[in-house]
mmCIF file of C-alpha atoms in Angstrom:
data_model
loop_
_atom_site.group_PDB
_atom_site.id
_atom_site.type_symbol
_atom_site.label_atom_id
_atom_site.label_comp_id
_atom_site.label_asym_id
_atom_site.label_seq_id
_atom_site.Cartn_x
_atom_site.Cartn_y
_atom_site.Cartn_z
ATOM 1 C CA UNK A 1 0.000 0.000 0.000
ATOM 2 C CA UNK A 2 1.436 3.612 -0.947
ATOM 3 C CA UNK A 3 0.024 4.987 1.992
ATOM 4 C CA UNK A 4 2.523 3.879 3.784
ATOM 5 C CA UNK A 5 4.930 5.606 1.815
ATOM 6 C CA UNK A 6 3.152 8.914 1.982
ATOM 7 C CA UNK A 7 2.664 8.254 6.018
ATOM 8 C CA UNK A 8 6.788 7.629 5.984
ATOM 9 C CA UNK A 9 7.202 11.340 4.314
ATOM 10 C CA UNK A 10 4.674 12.947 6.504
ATOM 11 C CA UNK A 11 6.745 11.995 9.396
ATOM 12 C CA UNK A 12 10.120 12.399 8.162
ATOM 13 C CA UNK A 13 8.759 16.456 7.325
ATOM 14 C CA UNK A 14 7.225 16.500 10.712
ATOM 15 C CA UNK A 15 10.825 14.804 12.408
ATOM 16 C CA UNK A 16 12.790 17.654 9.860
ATOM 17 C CA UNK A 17 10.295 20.305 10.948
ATOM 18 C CA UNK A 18 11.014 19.632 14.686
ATOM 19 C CA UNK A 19 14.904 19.236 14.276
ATOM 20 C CA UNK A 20 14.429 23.218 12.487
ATOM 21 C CA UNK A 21 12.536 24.349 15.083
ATOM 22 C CA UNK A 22 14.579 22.719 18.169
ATOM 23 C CA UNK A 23 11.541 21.028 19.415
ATOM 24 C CA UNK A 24 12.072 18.166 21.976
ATOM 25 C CA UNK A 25 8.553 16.374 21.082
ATOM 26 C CA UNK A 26 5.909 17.158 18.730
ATOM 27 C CA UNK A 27 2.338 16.900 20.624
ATOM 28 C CA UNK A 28 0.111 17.726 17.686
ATOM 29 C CA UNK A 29 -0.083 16.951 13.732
ATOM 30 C CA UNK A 30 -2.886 17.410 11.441
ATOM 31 C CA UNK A 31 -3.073 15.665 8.373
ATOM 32 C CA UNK A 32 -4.852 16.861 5.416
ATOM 33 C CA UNK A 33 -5.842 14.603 2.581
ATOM 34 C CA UNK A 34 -7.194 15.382 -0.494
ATOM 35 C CA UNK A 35 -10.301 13.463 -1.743
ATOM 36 C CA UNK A 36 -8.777 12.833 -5.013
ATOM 37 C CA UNK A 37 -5.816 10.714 -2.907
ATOM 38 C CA UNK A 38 -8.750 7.976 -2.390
ATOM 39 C CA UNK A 39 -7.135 7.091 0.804
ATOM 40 C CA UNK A 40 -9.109 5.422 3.847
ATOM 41 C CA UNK A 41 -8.503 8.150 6.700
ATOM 42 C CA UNK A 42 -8.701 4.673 9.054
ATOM 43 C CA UNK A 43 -5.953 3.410 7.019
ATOM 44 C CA UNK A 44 -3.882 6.377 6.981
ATOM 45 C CA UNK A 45 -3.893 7.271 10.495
ATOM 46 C CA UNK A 46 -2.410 3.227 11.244
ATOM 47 C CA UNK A 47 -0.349 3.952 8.678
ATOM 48 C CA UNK A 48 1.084 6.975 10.544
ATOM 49 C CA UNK A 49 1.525 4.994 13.693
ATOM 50 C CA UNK A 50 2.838 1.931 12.047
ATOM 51 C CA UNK A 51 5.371 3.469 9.870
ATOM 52 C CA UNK A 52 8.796 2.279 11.682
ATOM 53 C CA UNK A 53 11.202 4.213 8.727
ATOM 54 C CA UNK A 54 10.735 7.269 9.776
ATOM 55 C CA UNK A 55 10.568 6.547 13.634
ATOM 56 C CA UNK A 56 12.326 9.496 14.986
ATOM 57 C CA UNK A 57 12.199 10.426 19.199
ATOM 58 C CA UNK A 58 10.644 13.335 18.856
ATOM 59 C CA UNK A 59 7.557 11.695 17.414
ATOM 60 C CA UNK A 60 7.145 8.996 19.769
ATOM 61 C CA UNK A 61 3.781 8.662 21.558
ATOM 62 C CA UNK A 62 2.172 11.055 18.974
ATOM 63 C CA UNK A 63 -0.941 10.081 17.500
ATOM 64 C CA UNK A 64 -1.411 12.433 14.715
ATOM 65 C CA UNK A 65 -5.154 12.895 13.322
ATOM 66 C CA UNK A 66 -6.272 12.621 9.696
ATOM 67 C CA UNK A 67 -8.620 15.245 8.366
ATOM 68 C CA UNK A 68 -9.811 13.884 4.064
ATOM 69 C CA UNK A 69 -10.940 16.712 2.599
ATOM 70 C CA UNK A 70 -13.551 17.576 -0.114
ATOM 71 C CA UNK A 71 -12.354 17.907 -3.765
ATOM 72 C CA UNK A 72 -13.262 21.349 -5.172
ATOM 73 C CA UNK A 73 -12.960 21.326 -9.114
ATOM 74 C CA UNK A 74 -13.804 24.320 -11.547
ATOM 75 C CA UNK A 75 -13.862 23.709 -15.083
ATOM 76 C CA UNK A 76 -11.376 26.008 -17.036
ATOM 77 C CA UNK A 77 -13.341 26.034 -20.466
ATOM 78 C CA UNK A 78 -16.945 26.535 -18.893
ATOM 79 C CA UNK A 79 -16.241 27.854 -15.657
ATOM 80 C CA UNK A 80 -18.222 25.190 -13.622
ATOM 81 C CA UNK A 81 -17.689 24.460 -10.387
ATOM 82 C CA UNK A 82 -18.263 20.526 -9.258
ATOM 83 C CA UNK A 83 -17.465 18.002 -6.197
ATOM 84 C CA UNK A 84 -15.547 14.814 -7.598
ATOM 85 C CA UNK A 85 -18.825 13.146 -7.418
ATOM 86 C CA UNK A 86 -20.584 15.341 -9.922
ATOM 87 C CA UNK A 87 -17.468 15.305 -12.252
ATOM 88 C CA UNK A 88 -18.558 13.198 -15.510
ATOM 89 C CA UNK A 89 -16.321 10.752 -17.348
ATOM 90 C CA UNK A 90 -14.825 7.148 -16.367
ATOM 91 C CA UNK A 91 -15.036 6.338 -13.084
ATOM 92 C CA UNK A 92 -15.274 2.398 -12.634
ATOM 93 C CA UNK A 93 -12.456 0.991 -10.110
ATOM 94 C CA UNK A 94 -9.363 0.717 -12.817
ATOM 95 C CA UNK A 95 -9.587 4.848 -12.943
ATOM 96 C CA UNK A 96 -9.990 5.188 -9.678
ATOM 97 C CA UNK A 97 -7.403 3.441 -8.093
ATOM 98 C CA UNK A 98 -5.022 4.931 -10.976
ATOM 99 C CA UNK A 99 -6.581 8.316 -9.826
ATOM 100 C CA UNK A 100 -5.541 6.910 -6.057
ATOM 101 C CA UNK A 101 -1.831 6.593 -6.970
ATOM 102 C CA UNK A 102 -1.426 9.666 -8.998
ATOM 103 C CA UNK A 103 -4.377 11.652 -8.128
ATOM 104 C CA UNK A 104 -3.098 14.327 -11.024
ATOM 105 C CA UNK A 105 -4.534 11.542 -13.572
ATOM 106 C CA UNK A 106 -8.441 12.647 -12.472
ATOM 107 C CA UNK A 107 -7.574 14.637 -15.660
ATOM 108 C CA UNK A 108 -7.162 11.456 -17.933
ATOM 109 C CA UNK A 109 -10.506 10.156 -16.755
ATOM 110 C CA UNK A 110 -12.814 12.684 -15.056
ATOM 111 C CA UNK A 111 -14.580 15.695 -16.747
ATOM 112 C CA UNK A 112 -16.540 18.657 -16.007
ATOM 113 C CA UNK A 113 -20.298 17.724 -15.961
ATOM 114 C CA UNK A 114 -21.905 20.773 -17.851
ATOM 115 C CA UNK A 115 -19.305 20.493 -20.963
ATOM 116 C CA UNK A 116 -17.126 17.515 -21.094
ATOM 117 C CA UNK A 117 -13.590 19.443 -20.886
ATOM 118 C CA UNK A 118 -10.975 17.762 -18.947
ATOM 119 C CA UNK A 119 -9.342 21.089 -18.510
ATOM 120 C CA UNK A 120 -10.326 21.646 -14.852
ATOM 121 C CA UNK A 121 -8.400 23.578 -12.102
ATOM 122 C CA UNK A 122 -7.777 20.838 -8.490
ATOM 123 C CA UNK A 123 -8.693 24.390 -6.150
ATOM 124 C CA UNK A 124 -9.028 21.475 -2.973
ATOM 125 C CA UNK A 125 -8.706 18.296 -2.070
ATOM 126 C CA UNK A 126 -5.301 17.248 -3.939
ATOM 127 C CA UNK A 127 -2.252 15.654 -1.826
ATOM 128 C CA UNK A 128 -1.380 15.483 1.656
ATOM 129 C CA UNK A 129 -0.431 18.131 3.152
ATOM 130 C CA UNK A 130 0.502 18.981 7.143
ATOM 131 C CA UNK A 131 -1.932 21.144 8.566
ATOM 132 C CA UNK A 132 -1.087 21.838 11.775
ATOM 133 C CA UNK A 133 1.633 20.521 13.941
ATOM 134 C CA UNK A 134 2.880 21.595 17.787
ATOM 135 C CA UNK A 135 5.715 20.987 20.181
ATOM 136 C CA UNK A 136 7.242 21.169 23.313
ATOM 137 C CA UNK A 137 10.755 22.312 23.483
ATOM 138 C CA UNK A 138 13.032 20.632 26.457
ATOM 139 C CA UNK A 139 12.540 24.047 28.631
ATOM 140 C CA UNK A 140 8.753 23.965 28.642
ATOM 141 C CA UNK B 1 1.118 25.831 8.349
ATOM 142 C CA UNK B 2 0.331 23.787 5.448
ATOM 143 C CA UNK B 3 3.650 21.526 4.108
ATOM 144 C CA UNK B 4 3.695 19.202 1.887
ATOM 145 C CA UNK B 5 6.244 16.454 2.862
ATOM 146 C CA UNK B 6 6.519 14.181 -0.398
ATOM 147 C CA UNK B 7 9.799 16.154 -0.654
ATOM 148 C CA UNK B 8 10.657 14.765 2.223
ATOM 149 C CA UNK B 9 9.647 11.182 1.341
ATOM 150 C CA UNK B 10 11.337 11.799 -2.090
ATOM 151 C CA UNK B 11 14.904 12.187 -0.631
ATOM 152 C CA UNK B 12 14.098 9.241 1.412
ATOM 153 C CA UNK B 13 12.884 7.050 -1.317
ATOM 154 C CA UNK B 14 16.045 7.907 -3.721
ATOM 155 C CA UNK B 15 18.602 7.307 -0.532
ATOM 156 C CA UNK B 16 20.074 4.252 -1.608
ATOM 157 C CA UNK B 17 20.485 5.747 -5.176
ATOM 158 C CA UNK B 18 23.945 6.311 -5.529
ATOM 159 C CA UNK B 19 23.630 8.358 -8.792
ATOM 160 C CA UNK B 20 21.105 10.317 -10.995
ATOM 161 C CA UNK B 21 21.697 11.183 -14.578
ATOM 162 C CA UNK B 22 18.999 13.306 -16.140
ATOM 163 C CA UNK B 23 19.064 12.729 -19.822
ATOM 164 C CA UNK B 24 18.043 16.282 -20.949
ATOM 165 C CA UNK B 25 17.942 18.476 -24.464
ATOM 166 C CA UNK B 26 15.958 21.791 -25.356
ATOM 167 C CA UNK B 27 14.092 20.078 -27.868
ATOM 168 C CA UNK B 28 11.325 16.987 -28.311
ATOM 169 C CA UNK B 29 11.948 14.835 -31.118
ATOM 170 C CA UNK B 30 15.730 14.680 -30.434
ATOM 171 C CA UNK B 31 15.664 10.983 -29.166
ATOM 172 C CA UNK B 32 16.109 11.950 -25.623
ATOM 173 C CA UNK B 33 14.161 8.866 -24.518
ATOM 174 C CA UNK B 34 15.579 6.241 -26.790
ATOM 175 C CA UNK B 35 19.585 7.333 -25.398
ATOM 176 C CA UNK B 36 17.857 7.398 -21.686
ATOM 177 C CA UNK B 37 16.215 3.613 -22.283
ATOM 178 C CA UNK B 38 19.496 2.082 -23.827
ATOM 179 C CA UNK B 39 21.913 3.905 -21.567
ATOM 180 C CA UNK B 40 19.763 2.264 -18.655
ATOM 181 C CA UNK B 41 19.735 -1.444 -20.545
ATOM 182 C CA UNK B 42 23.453 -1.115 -21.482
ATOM 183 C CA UNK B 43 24.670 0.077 -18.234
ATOM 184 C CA UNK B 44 22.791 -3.317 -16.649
ATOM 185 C CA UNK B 45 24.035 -5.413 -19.176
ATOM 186 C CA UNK B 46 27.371 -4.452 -18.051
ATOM 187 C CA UNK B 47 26.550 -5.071 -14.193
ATOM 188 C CA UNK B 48 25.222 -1.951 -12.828
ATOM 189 C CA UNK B 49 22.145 -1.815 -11.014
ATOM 190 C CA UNK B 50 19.764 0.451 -12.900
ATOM 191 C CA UNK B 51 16.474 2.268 -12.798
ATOM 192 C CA UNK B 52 14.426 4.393 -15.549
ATOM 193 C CA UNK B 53 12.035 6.780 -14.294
ATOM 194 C CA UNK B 54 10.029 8.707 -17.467
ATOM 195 C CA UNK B 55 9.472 12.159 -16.455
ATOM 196 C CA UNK B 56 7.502 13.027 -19.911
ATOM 197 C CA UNK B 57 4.191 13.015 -17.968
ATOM 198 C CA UNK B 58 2.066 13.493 -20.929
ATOM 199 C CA UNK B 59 4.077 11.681 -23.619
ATOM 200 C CA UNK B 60 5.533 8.881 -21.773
ATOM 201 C CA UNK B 61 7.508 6.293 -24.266
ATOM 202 C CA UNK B 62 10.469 4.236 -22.484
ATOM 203 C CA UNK B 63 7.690 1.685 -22.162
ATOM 204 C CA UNK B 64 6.975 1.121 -25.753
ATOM 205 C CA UNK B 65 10.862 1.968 -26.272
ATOM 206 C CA UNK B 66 11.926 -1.099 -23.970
ATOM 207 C CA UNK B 67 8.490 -3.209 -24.240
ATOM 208 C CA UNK B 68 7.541 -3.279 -20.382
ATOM 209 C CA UNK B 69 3.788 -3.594 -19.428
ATOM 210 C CA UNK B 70 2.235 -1.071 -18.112
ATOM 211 C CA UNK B 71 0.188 -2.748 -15.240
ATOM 212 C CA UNK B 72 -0.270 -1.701 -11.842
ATOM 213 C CA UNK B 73 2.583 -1.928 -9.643
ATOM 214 C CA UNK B 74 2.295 -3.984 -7.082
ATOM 215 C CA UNK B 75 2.536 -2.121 -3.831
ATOM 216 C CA UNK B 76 3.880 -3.684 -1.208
ATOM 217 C CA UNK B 77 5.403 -0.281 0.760
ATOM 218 C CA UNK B 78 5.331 2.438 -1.910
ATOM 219 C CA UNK B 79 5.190 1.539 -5.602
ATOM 220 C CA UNK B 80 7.592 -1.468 -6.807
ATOM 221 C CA UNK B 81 9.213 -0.375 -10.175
ATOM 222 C CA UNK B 82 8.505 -2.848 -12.984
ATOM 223 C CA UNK B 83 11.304 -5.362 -13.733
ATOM 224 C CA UNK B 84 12.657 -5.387 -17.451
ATOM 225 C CA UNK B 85 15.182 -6.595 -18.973
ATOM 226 C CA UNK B 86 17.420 -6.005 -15.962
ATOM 227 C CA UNK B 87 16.044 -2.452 -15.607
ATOM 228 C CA UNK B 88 13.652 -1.394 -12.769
ATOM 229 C CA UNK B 89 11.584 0.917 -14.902
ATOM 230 C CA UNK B 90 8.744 3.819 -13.574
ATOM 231 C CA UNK B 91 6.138 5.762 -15.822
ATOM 232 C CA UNK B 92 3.203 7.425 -15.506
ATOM 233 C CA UNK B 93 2.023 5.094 -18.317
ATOM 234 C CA UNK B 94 1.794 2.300 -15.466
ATOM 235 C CA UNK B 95 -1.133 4.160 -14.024
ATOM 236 C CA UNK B 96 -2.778 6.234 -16.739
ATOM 237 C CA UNK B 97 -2.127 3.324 -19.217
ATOM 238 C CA UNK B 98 -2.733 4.600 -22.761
ATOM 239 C CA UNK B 99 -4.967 7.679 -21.601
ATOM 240 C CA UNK B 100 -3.660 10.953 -22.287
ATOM 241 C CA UNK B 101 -2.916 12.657 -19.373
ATOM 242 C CA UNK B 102 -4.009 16.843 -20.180
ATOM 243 C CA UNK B 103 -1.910 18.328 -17.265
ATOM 244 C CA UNK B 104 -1.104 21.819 -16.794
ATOM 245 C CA UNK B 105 1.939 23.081 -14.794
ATOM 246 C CA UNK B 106 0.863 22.461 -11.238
ATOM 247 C CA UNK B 107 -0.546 19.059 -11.531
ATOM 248 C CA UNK B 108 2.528 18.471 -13.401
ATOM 249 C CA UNK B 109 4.568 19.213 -10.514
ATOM 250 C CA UNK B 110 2.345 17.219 -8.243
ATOM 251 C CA UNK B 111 2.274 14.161 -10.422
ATOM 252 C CA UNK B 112 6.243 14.352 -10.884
ATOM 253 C CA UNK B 113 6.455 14.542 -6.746
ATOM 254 C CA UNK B 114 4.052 11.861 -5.995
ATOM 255 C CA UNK B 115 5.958 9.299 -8.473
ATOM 256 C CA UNK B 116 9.074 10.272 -6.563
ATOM 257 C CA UNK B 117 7.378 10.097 -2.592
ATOM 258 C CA UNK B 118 6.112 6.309 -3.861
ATOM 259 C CA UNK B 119 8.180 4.699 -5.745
ATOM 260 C CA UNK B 120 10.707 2.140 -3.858
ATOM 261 C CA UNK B 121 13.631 2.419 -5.726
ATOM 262 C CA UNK B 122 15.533 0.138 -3.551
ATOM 263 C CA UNK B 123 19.539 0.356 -4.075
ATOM 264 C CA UNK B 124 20.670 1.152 -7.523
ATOM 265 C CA UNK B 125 23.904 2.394 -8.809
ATOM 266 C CA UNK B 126 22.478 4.854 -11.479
ATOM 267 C CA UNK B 127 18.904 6.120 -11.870
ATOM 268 C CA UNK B 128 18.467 7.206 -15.544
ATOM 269 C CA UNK B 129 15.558 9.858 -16.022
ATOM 270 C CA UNK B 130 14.001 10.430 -19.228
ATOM 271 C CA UNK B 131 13.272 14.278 -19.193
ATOM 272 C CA UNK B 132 10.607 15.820 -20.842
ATOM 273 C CA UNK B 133 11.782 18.211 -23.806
ATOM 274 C CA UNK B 134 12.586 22.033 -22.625
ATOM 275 C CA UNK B 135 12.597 23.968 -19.673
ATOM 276 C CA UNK B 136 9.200 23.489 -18.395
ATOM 277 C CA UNK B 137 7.636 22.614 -14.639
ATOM 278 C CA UNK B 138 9.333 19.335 -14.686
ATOM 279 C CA UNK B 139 12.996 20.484 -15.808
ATOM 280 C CA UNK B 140 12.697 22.977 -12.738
ATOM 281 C CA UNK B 141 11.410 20.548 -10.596
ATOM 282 C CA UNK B 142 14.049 18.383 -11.173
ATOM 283 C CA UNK B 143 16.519 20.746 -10.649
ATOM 284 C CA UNK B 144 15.370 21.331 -7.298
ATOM 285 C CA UNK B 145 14.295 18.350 -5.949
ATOM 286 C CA UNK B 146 17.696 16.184 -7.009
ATOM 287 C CA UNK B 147 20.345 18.642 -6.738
ATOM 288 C CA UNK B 148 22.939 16.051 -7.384
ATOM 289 C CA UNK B 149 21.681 15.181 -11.010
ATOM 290 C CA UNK B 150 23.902 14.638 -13.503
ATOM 291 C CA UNK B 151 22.479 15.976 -16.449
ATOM 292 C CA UNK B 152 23.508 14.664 -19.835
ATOM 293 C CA UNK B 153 22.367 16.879 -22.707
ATOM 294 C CA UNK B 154 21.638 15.199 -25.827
ATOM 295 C CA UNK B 155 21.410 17.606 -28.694
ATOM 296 C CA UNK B 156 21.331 17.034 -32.785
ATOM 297 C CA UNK B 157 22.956 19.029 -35.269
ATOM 298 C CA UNK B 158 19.741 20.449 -36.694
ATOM 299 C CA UNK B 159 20.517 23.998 -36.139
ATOM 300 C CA UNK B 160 16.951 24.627 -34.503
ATOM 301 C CA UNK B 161 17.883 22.038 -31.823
ATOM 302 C CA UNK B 162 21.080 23.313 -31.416
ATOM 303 C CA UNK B 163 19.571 26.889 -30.870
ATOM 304 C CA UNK B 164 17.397 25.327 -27.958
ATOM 305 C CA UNK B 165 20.167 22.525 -26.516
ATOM 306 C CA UNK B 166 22.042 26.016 -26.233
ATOM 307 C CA UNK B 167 19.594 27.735 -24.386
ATOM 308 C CA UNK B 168 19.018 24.431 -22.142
ATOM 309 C CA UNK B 169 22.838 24.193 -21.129
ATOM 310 C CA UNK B 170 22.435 28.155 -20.493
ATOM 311 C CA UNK B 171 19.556 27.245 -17.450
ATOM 312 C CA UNK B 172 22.306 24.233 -16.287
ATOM 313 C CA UNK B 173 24.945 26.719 -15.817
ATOM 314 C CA UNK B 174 23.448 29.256 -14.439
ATOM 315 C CA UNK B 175 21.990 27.257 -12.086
ATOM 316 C CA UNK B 176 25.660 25.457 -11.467
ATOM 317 C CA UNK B 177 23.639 22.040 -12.197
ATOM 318 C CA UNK B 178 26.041 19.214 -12.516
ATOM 319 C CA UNK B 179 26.320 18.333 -16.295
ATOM 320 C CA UNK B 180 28.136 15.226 -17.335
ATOM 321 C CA UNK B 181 28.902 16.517 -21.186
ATOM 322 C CA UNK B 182 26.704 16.677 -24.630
ATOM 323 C CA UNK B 183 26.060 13.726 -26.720
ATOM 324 C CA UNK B 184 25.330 14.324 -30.419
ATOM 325 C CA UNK B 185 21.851 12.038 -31.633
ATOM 326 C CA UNK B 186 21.004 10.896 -34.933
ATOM 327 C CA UNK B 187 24.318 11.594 -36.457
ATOM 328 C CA UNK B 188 24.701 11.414 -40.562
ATOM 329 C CA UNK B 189 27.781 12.844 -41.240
ATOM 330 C CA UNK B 190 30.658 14.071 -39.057
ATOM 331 C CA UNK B 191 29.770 17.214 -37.819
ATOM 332 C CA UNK B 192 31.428 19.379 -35.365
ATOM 333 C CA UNK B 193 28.775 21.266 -33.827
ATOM 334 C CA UNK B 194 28.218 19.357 -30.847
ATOM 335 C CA UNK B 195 31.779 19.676 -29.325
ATOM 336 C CA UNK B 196 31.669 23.904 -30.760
ATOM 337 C CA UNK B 197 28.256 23.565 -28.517
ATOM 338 C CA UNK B 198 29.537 22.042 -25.442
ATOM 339 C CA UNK B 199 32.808 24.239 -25.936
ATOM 340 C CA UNK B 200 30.842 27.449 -25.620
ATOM 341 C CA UNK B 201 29.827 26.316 -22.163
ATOM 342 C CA UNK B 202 32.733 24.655 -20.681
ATOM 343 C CA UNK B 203 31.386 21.164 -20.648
ATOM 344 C CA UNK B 204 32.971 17.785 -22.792
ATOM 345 C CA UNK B 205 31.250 16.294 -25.655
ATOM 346 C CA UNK B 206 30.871 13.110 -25.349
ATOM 347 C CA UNK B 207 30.776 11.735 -28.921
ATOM 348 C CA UNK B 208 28.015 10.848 -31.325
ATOM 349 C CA UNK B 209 25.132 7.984 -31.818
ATOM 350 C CA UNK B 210 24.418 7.201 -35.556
ATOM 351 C CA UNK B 211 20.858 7.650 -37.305
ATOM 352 C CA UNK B 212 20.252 3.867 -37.332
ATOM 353 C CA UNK B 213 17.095 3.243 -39.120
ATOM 354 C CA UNK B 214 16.944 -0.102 -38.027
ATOM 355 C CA UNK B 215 16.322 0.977 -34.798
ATOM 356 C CA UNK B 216 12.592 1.834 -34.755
ATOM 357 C CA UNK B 217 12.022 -1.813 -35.829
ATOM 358 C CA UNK B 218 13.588 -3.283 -32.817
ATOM 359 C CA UNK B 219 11.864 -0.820 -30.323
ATOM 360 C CA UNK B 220 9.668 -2.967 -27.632
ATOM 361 C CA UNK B 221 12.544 -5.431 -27.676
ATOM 362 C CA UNK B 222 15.894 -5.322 -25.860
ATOM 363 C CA UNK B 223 17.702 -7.769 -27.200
ATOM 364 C CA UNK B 224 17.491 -6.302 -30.703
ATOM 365 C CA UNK B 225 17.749 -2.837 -29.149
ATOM 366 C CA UNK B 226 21.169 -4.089 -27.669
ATOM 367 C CA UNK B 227 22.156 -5.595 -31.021
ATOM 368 C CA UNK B 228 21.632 -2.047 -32.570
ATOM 369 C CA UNK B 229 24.477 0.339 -33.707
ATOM 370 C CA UNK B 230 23.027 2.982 -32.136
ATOM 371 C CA UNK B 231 23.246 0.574 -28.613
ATOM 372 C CA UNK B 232 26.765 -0.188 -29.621
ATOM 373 C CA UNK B 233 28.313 3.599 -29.767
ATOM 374 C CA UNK B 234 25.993 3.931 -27.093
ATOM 375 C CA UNK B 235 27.873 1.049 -24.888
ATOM 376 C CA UNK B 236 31.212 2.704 -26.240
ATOM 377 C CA UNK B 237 30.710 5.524 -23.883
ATOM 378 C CA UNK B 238 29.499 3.977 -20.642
ATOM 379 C CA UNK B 239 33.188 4.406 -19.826
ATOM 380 C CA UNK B 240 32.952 8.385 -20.167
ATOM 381 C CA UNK B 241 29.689 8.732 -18.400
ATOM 382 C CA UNK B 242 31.718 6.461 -15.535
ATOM 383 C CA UNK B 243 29.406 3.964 -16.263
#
């Protein structure tokens, strides 16, 4: 599963982040993850606590939290707006789990519902992204 | 905050790489992805473990070049590379199969870093990347997210390519990018260009591949590929590229 793969760069960014910022432990991460990833957020978040790669000190005992959120797509030609679940176009499980390993690829199979175009901008719900994180530094 | 941290998982997933060449030119059409596919199946006939990662999102072609399916990878941990002919091969083909892929500059970017956060590599001795032609997202990216890329510039000695290969090597330099010398492609007749070229910038020329018309009919198969003269001058200068 590439989850795991995208859990093991989430915390290696979070372990760089803290090593920057001369925290001792981080206390708080926030995941975001686009819709378009098609990831389970149940499966991500064991992912995140599984993942022994990128097992770091400062992360130990954290239990970050997994937010998915809603793909927002606007057409370029027409100007529509749409969810992923209005978009038109091929959507039976072969695109969708290519869609779930490079979610860029929603533009080889999905379209824009009022005209067809598969020129539309990703304004939310692309990648994974750190949303919040929070430390303690070894004086606090 | 908001950070994206496939950069992160990109360094980590290219760790045990020990080196990078970037076949590059200014120009599509050139045969950057046919000296990019036979560098990577000559170098591992020699020995060398090898990967191929195609980085021309929306014309992908080291698969039809070399002849490796295009499934699904497995995925284990990541994305396994597809193995071929000795060569542990990547491409967005493997996911959008034979559907274009219409991607503008930012998804391009995206696409390009989720390929590198997923893919196991495992240890290799040279990663070969096919670049897409000019100095678009993906050059950039490139340039930024593998600093130690060795970029070899393949140019012809059409004067139109030459005009862009020029303008390429101008971005390496500037940049102080690592460049590993210019190859000359498709050669008819000596020509000289290529090493004026590379002399303008400071950089070696490598030598030159013959046109070899009798390449296009063993495309999709190695073993004729390899029996090619274009593979041969191509195995001739493994040596130069430390190879």
């Amino acid at each position: 599963m590439h989850e795991y793969a995208l859990a093991e760069a989430v915390l290696r960014a979070a372990a760089r982040v803290a090593r920057e910022q001369d925290l001792a432990r981080v206390t708080r991460l926030e995941v975001a993850v686009g819709e378009l990833q098609q990831i389970s957020q149940e499966l991500f978040e064991r992912a995140l606590t599984e993942v022994e790669t990128a097992s770091d000190p400062r992360l130990e005992g954290l239990e970050p939290t997994v937010t998915i959120v809603s793909a927002a797509l606007q057409c370029r030609a027409c100007g529509a707006t749409f969810a992923m679940g209005e978009a038109a176009g091929e959507q039976g499980a072969d695109e969708m789990e290519a869609i779930h390993f490079v979610p860029e690829l929603a533009h080889s199979f999905l379209a824009c519902p009022q005209c067809g175009s598969p020129d539309f901008e990703i304004e939310g719900g692309r990648g994974v992204t750190i949303a919040a994180m929070e430390g303690v530094t070894d004086d606090a | 905050m908001t950070l994206d941290p496939r950069a992160d998982g990109a360094a980590a997933r290219l760790a045990d790489v020990k080196r990078v060449i970037a076949v590059t030119g200014g120009k599509g059409g050139i045969g950057k992805s046919s000296v990019a596919s036979v560098l990577a199946l000559e170098a591992a006939g020699i020995g060398h473990r090898v990967g191929l990662l195609d980085l021309d999102l929306t014309s992908p072609s080291t698969h039809v070049l070399l002849g490796y399916p295009t499934a699904f990878p497995e995925e284990p941990f990541g994305v396994e590379p597809c193995d071929h002919a000795g060569v542990r091969c990547m491409s967005i083909a493997h996911f959008a199969g034979a559907h274009a892929a219409p991607l503008r500059g930012a998804s391009v970017s995206s696409a390009l870093l989720e390929i590198l956060a997923i893919t196991n590599w495992g240890p290799l001795d040279v990663l070969v990347v096919d670049m897409p032609p000019g100095l678009g997202d993906a050059a950039l990216d490139v340039l930024k997210l593998i600093e130690r890329a060795e970029h070899l510039v393949v140019t012809t000695s059409s004067r139109v390519v030459l005009d862009s290969v020029n303008r390429m090597l101008q971005l390496l330099m500037r940049v102080r990018a690592r460049v590993l010398g210019v190859i000359e492609n498709m050669q008819r007749a000596p020509s000289s260009a290529a090493s004026e070229l590379a002399g303008r910038h400071g950089v070696r020329c490598l030598g030159a591949l013959p046109y070899d018309a009798s390449f296009e009919d063993a495309a999709g198969d190695p073993e004729r590929i390899s029996g090619t003269s274009f593979a041969s001058s191509l195995r001739a200068l493994l040596p130069a590229l430390n190879l």
